[in-house]
Short mmCIF file of C-alpha atoms in Angstrom, two decimals:
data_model
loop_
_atom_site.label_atom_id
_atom_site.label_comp_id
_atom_site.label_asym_id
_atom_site.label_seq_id
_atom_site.Cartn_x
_atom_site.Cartn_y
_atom_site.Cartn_z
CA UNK A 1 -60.15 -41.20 -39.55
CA UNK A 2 -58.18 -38.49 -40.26
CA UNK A 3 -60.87 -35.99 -39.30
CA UNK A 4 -61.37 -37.33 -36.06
CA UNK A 5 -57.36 -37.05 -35.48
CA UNK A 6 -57.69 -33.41 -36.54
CA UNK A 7 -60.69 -33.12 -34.33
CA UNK A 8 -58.84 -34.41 -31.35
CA UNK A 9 -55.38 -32.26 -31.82
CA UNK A 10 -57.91 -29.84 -32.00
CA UNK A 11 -59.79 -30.00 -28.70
CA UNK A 12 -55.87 -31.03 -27.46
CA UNK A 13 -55.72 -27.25 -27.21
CA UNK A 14 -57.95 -26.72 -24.49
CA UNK A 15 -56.59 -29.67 -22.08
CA UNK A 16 -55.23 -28.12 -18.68
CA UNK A 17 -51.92 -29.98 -17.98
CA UNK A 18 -50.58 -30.32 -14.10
CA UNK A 19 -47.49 -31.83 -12.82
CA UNK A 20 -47.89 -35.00 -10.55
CA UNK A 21 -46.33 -34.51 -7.31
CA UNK A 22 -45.08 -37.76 -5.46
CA UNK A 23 -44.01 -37.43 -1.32
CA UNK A 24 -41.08 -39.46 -1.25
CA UNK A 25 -40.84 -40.78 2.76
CA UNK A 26 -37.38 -40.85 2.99
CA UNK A 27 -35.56 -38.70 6.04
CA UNK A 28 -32.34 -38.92 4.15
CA UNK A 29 -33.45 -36.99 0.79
CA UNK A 30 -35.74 -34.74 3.27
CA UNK A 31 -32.85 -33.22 5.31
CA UNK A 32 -30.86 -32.96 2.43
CA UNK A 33 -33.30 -30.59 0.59
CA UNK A 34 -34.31 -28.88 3.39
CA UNK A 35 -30.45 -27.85 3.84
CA UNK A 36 -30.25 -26.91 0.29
CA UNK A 37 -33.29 -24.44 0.83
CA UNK A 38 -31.82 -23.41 4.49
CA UNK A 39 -28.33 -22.95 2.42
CA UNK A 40 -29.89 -21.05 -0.33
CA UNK A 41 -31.51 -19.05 1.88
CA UNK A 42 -28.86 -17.51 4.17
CA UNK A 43 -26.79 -17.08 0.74
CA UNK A 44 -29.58 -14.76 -0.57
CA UNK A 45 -30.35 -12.98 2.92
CA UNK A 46 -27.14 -12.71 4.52
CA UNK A 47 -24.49 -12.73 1.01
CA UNK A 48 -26.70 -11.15 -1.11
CA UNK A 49 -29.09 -8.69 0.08
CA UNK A 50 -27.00 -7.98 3.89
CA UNK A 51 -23.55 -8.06 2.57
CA UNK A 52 -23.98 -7.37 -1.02
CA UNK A 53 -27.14 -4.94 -0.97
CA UNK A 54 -28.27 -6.69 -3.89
CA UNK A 55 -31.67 -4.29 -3.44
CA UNK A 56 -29.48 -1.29 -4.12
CA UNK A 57 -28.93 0.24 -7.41
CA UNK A 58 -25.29 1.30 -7.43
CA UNK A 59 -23.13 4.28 -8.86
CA UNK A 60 -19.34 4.06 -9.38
CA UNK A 61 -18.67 6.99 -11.82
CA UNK A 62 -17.56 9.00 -8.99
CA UNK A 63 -16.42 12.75 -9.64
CA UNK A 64 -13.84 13.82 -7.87
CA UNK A 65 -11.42 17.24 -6.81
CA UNK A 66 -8.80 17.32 -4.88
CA UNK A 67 -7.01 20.67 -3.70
CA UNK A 68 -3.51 20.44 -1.43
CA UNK A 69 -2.09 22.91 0.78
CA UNK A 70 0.97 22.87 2.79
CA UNK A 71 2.34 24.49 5.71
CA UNK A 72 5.62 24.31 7.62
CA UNK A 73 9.06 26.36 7.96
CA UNK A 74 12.76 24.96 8.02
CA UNK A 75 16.17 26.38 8.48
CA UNK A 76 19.10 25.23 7.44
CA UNK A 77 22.91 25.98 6.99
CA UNK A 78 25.18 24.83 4.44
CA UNK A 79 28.13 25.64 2.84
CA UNK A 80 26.45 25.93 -0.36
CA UNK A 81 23.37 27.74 0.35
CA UNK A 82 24.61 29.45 3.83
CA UNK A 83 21.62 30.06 6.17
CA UNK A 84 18.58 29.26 4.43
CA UNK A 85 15.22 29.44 5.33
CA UNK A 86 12.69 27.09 3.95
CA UNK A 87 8.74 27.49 3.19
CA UNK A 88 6.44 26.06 1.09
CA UNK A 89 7.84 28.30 -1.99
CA UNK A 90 10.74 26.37 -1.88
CA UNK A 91 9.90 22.67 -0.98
CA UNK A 92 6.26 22.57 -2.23
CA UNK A 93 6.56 21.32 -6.54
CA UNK A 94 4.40 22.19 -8.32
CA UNK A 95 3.00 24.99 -6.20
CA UNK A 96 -0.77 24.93 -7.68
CA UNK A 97 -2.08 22.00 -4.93
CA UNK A 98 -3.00 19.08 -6.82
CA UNK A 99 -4.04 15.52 -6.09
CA UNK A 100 -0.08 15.04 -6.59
CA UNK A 101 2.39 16.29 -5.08
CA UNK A 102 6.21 16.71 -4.07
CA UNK A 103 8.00 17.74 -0.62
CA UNK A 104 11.61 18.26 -0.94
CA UNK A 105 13.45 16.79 1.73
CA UNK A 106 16.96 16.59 0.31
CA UNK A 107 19.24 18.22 -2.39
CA UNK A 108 22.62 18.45 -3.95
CA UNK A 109 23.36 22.01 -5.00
CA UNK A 110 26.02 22.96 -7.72
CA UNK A 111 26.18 26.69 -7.77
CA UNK A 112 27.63 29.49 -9.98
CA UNK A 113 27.57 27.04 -12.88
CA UNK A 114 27.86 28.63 -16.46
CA UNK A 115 28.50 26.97 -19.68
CA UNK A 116 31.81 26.67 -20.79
CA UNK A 117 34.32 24.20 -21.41
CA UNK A 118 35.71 21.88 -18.59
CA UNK A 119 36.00 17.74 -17.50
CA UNK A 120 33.23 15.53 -17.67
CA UNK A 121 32.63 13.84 -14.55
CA UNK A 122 34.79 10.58 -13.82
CA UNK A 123 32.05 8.62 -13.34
CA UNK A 124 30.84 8.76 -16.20
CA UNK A 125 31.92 5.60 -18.45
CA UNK A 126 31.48 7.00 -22.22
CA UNK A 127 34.00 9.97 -20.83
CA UNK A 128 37.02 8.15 -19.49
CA UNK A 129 39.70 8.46 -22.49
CA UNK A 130 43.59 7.77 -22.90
CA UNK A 131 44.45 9.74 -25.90
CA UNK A 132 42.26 13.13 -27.88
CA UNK A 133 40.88 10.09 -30.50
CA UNK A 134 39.15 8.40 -27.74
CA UNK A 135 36.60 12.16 -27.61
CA UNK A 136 35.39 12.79 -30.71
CA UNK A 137 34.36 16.36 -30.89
CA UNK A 138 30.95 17.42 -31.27
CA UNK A 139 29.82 13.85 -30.02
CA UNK A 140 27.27 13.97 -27.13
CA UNK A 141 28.84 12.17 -23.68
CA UNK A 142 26.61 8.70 -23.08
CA UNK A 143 24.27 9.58 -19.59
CA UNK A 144 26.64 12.71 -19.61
CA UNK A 145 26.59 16.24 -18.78
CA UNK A 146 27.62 18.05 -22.49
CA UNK A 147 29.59 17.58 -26.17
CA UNK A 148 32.96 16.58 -26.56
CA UNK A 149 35.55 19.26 -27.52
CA UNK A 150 37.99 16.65 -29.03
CA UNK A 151 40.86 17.00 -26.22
CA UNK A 152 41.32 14.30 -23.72
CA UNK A 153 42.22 16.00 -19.90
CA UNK A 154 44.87 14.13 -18.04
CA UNK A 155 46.27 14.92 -14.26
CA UNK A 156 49.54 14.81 -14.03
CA UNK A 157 51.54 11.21 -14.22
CA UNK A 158 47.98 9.71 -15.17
CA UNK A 159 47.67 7.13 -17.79
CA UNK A 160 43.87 7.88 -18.26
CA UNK A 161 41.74 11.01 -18.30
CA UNK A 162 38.59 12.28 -18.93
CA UNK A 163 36.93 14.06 -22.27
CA UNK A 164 36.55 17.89 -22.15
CA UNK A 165 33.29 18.91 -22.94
CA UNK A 166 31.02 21.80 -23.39
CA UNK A 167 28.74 21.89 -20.77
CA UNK A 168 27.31 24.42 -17.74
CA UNK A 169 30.50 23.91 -15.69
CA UNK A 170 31.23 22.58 -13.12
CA UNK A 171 29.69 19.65 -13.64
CA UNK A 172 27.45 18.43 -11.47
CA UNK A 173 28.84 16.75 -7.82
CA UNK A 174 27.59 12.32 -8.09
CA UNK A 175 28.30 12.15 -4.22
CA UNK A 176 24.56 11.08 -2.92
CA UNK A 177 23.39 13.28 0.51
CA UNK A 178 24.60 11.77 3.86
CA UNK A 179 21.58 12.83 5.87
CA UNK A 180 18.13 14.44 4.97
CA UNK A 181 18.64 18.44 4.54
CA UNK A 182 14.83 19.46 5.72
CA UNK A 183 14.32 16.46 8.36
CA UNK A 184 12.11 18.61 9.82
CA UNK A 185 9.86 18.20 7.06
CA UNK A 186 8.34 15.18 9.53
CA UNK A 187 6.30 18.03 11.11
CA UNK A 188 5.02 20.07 8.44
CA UNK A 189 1.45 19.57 7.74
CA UNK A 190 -1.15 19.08 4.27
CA UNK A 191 -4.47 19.68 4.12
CA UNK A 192 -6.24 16.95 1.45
CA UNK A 193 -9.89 19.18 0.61
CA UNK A 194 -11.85 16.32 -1.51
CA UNK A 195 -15.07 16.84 -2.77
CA UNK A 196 -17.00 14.13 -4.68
CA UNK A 197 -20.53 13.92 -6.93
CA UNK A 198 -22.24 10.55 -7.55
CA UNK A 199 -24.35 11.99 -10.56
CA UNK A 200 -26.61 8.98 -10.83
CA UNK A 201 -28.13 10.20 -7.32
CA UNK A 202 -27.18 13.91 -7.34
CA UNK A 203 -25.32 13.71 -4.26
CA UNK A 204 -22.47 15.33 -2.96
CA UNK A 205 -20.15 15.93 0.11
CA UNK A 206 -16.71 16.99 0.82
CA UNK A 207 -14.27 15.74 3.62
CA UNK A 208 -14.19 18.98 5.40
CA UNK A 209 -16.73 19.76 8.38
CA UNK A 210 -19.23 22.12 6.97
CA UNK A 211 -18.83 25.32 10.22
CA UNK A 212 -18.61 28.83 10.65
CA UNK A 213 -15.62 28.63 13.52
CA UNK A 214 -12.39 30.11 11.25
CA UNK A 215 -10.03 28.70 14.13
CA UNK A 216 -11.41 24.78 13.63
CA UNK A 217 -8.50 23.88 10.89
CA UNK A 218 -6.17 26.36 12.44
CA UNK A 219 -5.91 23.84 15.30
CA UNK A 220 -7.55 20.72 14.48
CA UNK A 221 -5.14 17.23 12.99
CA UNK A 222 -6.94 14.59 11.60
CA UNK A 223 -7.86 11.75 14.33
CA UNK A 224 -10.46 9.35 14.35
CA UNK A 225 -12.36 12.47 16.79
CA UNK A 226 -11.97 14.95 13.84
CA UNK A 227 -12.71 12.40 10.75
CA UNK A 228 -13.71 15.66 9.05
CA UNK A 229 -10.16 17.75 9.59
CA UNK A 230 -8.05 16.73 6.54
CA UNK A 231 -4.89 18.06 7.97
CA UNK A 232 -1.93 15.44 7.97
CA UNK A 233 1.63 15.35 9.49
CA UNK A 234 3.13 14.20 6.68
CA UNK A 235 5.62 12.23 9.47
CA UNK A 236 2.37 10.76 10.36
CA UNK A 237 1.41 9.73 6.68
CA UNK A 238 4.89 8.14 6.50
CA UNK A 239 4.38 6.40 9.46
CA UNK A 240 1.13 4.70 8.45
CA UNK A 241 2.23 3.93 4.95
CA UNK A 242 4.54 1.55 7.31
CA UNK A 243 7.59 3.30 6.03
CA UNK A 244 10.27 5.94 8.37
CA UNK A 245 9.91 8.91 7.65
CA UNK A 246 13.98 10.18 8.06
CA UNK A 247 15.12 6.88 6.15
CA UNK A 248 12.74 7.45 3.39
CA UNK A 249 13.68 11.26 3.22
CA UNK A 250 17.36 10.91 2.38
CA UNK A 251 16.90 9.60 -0.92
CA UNK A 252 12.91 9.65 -1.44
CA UNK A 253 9.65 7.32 -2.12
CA UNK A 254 6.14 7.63 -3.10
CA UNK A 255 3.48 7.46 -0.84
CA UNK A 256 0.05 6.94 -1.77
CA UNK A 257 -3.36 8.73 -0.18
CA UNK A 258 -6.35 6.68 -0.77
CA UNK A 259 -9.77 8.58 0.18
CA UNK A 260 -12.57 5.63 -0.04
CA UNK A 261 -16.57 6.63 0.42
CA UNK A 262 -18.54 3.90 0.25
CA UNK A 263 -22.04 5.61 0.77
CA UNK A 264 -25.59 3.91 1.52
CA UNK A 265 -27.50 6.43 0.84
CA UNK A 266 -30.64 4.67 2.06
CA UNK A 267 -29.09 6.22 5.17
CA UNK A 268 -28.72 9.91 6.20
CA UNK A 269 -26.11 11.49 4.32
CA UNK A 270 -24.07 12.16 7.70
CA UNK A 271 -23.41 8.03 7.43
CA UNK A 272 -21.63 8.96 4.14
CA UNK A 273 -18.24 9.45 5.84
CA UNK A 274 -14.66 9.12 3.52
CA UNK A 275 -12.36 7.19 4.88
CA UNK A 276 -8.25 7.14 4.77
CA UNK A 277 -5.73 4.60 3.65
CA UNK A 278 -1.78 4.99 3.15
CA UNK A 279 0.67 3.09 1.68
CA UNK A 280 4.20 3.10 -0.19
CA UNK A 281 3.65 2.83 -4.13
CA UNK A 282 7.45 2.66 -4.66
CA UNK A 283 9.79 -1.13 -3.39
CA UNK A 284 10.76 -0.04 0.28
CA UNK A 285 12.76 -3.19 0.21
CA UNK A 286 14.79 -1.89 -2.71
CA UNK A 287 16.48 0.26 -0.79
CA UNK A 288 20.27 -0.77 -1.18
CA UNK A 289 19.22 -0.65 -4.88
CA UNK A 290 20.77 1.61 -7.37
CA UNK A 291 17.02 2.59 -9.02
CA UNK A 292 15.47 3.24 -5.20
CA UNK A 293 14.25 6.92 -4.14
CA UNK A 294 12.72 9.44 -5.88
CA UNK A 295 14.43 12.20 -7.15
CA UNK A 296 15.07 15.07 -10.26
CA UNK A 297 16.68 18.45 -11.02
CA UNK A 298 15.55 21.64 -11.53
CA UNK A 299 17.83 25.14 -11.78
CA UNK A 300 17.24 28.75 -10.62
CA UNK A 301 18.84 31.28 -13.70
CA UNK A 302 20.69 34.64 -13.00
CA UNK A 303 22.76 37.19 -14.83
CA UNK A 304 25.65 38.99 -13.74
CA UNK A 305 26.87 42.45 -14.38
CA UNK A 306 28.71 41.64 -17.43
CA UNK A 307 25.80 39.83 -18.91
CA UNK A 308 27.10 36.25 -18.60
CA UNK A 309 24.19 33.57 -17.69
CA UNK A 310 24.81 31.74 -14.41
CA UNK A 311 22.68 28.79 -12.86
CA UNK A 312 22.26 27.02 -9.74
CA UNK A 313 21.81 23.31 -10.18
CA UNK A 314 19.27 21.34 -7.72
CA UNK A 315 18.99 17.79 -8.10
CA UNK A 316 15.95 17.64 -5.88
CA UNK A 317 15.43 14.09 -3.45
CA UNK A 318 11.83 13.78 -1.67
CA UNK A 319 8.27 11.98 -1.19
CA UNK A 320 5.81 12.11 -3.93
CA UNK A 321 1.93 11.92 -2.59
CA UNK A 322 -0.45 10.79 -4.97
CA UNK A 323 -3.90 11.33 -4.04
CA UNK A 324 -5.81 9.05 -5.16
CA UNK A 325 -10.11 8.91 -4.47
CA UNK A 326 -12.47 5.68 -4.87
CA UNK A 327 -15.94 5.21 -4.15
CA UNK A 328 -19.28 3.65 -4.59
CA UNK A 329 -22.83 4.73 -3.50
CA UNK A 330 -25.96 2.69 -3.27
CA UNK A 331 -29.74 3.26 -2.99
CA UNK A 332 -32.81 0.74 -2.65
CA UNK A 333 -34.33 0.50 -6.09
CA UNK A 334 -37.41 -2.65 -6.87
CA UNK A 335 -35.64 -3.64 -10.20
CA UNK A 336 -32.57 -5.19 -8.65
CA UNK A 337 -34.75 -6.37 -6.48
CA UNK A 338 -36.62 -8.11 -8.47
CA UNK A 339 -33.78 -9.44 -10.31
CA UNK A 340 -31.77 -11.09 -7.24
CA UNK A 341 -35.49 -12.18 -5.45
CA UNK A 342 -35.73 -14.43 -9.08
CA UNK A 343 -32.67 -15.53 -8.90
CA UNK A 344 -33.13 -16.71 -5.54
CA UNK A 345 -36.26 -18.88 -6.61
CA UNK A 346 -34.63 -20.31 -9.17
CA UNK A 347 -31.31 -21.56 -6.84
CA UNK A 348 -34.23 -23.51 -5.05
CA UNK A 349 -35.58 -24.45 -8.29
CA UNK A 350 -32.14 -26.08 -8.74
CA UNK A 351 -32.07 -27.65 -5.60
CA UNK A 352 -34.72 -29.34 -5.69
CA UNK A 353 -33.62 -30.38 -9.16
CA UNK A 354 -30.44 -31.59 -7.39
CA UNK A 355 -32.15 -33.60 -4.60
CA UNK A 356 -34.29 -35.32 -7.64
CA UNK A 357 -31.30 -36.65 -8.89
CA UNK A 358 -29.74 -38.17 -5.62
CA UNK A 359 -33.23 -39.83 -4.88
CA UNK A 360 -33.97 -41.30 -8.59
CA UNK A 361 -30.43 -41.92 -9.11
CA UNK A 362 -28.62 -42.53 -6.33
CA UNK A 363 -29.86 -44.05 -3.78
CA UNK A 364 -30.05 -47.81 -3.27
CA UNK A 365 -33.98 -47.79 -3.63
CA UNK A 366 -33.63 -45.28 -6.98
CA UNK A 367 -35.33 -48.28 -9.27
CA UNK A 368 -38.47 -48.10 -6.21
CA UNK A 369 -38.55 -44.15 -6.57
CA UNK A 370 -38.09 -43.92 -10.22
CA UNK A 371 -41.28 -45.89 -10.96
CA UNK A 372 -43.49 -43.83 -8.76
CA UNK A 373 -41.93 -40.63 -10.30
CA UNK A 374 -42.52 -41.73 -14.14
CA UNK A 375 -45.68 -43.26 -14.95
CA UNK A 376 -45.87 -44.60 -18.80
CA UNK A 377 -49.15 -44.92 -19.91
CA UNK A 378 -50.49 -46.39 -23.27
CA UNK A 379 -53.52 -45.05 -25.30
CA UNK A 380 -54.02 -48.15 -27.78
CA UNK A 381 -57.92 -47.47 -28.61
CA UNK A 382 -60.73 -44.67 -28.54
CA UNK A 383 -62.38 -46.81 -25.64
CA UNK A 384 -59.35 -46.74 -23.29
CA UNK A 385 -60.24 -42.63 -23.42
CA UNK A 386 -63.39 -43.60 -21.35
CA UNK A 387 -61.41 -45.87 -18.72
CA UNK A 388 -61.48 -44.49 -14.77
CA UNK A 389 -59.21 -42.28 -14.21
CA UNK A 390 -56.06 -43.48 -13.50
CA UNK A 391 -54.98 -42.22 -9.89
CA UNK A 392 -51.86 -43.59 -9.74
CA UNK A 393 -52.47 -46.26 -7.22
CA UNK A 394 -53.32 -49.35 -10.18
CA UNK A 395 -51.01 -52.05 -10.18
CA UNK A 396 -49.12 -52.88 -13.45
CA UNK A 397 -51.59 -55.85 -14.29
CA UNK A 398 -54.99 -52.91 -14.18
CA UNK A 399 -52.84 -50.53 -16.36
CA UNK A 400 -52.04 -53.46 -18.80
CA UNK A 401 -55.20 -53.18 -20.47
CA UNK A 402 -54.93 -50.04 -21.16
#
């Protein structure tokens, strides 16, 4: 007995198994599925392949340089700098041209200062005293400008003073400017010269048109007719970043430059084109607020005949740009291919699974559908293996013999 069970385990081996199919007449179920596969289908196409380019292999680790240049004159005439004229020497921080920037568009200037001995501003609150006690000397003033010197100043018939300190005097003025000081920075212009490397693909390309005519960005402006000038009003950039340009120059901002290439590279590589975004980084509605603007100080040293050090104190107000450069390139390649085609065949795999389950489960005649689908069938003796072959079309009381 046993070696017959072993014998037919054994021959088990070699059977050829196939799955029973059963065509279920019912127009409900059919629509359903075929708007499943119809569904599944237009995902795959039109999401994945047409929208996606889920054929495409795809490189993000974009390289990237980015080289500024400005250009543009102002005068100006104040009674702290006199007649002044303006170029990029003097506006343009830092002067080397990199992917960020700063345009100086206002400034409060406190000249001649040197250091000495003198009254800390009255705005500052860690300064404000009544008697020597309240300035301990040698003690740095709080958000000040120098050390106490231990005396308290007073004007006369004033109750309170401020502390003397040691400091480059005179201090500097707190008034903020009235009105921008180079407003005419609106028209000066920066050329943005990007080139980028997707090293998965060894390609590259740069924003600039690739000629031989010296005069083309002497008198070109970027347009959507020259995509391939990268010269900017920066009253332009302002403008698009959805900002003004005189408002936002009084005090300052940040303004961002974002250079996108998405490239198919399936395509010629004159499809590969960048293309420009701006916005404001900094809160444009936090304006009225005491952190809004953008601003910081800098000082130009001299020394006179007698030897004593002298400085010029800027405190600096203008737009930062930050350029900033994002991309993606893609080109056919089988293996994603493969890989989404699969996945495709197995969404219909799961529809189908899903339309199984409304017709055996949920449907009123699921107990009429179920019994077709699953057919139990008993092996009780050796001689039921030489029965006819069941087809599936025996009633209950043929198969109950078996």
């Amino acid at each position: 007995m046993g070696q017959v069970a072993w014998k037919g385990l054994f021959l088990s081996l070699f059977d050829y198994k196939t799955e029973k199919y059963v065509i279920a007449k019912n127009k409900k179920v059919g629509i359903l599925y075929r708007v499943v596969q119809l569904s599944i289908l237009a995902y795959l196409v039109g999401w994945v392949f047409v929208v996606k380019k889920g054929y495409q292999d795809t490189d993000t680790s974009l390289q990237s340089s980015v080289i500024t240049k400005l250009k543009g004159v102002a005068f100006t005439n104040t009674s702290e700098l006199g007649e002044r004229l303006w170029d990029v020497a003097d506006y343009v921080i830092p002067p080397q041209g990199e992917n960020v920037f700063f345009v100086m568009t206002n400034l409060i200037v406190t000249p001649n200062q040197r250091q000495a001995t003198c009254p800390e501003s009255v705005s500052i609150p860690d300064a404000l005293c009544y008697k020597d006690g309240d300035c301990p000397a040698g003690q740095a003033v709080v958000a000040g400008n120098g050390v106490k010197t231990g005396r308290c100043l007073k004007e006369r018939d004033s109750i309170r003073g401020t502390c003397e300190i040691l400091a480059w005097c005179p201090v500097e003025k707190r008034s903020k400017p009235k009105k921008p000081l180079l407003a005419s920075a609106e028209n000066f212009t920066v050329y943005i010269k990007n080139s980028i490397r997707f090293p998965k693909f060894k390609f590259s390309k740069m924003n600039v048109l690739a000629t031989d005519n010296e005069s083309y960005l002497k008198s070109c402006r970027y347009s959507t007719e020259h995509p391939y000038c990268p010269i900017f009003l920066l009253g332009n950039i302002v403008r698009w970043a959805g900002s003004d340009f005189h408002e936002m120059a009084l005090e300052g901002g940040v303004i961002g430059i974002q250079i996108e290439w998405n490239c198919d590279l399936d395509k010629a590589p004159s499809e590969c084109n960048p293309h420009y975004s701006f916005s404001r980084l900094d809160n444009k509605f936090a304006e009225k607020s005491i952190s809004s603007g953008y601003n910081f100080r800098f000082a130009k040293y001299y020394r006179d005949a007698d030897g004593v050090d002298y400085r010029t104190l800027f405190k600096a107000y203008g737009i930062r740009f930050d350029v900033m450069v994002n991309g993606k390139a893609g080109k056919f390649n089988i293996i994603p291919t493969v890989i989404n085609i699969g996945s495709g065949l197995a969404l219909m795999g799961a529809g189908a699974f899903f339309c199984d389950l409304v017709l055996l489960y949920l449907i009123k005649k699921s107990n009429f559908y179920r019994g077709k689908k699953y057919e139990e069938v008993k092996s009780s003796s050796r001689k039921s293996l030489s029965s006819p072959t069941l087809n599936g079309n025996q009633s209950p009381d043929q198969l109950g013999g078996l």
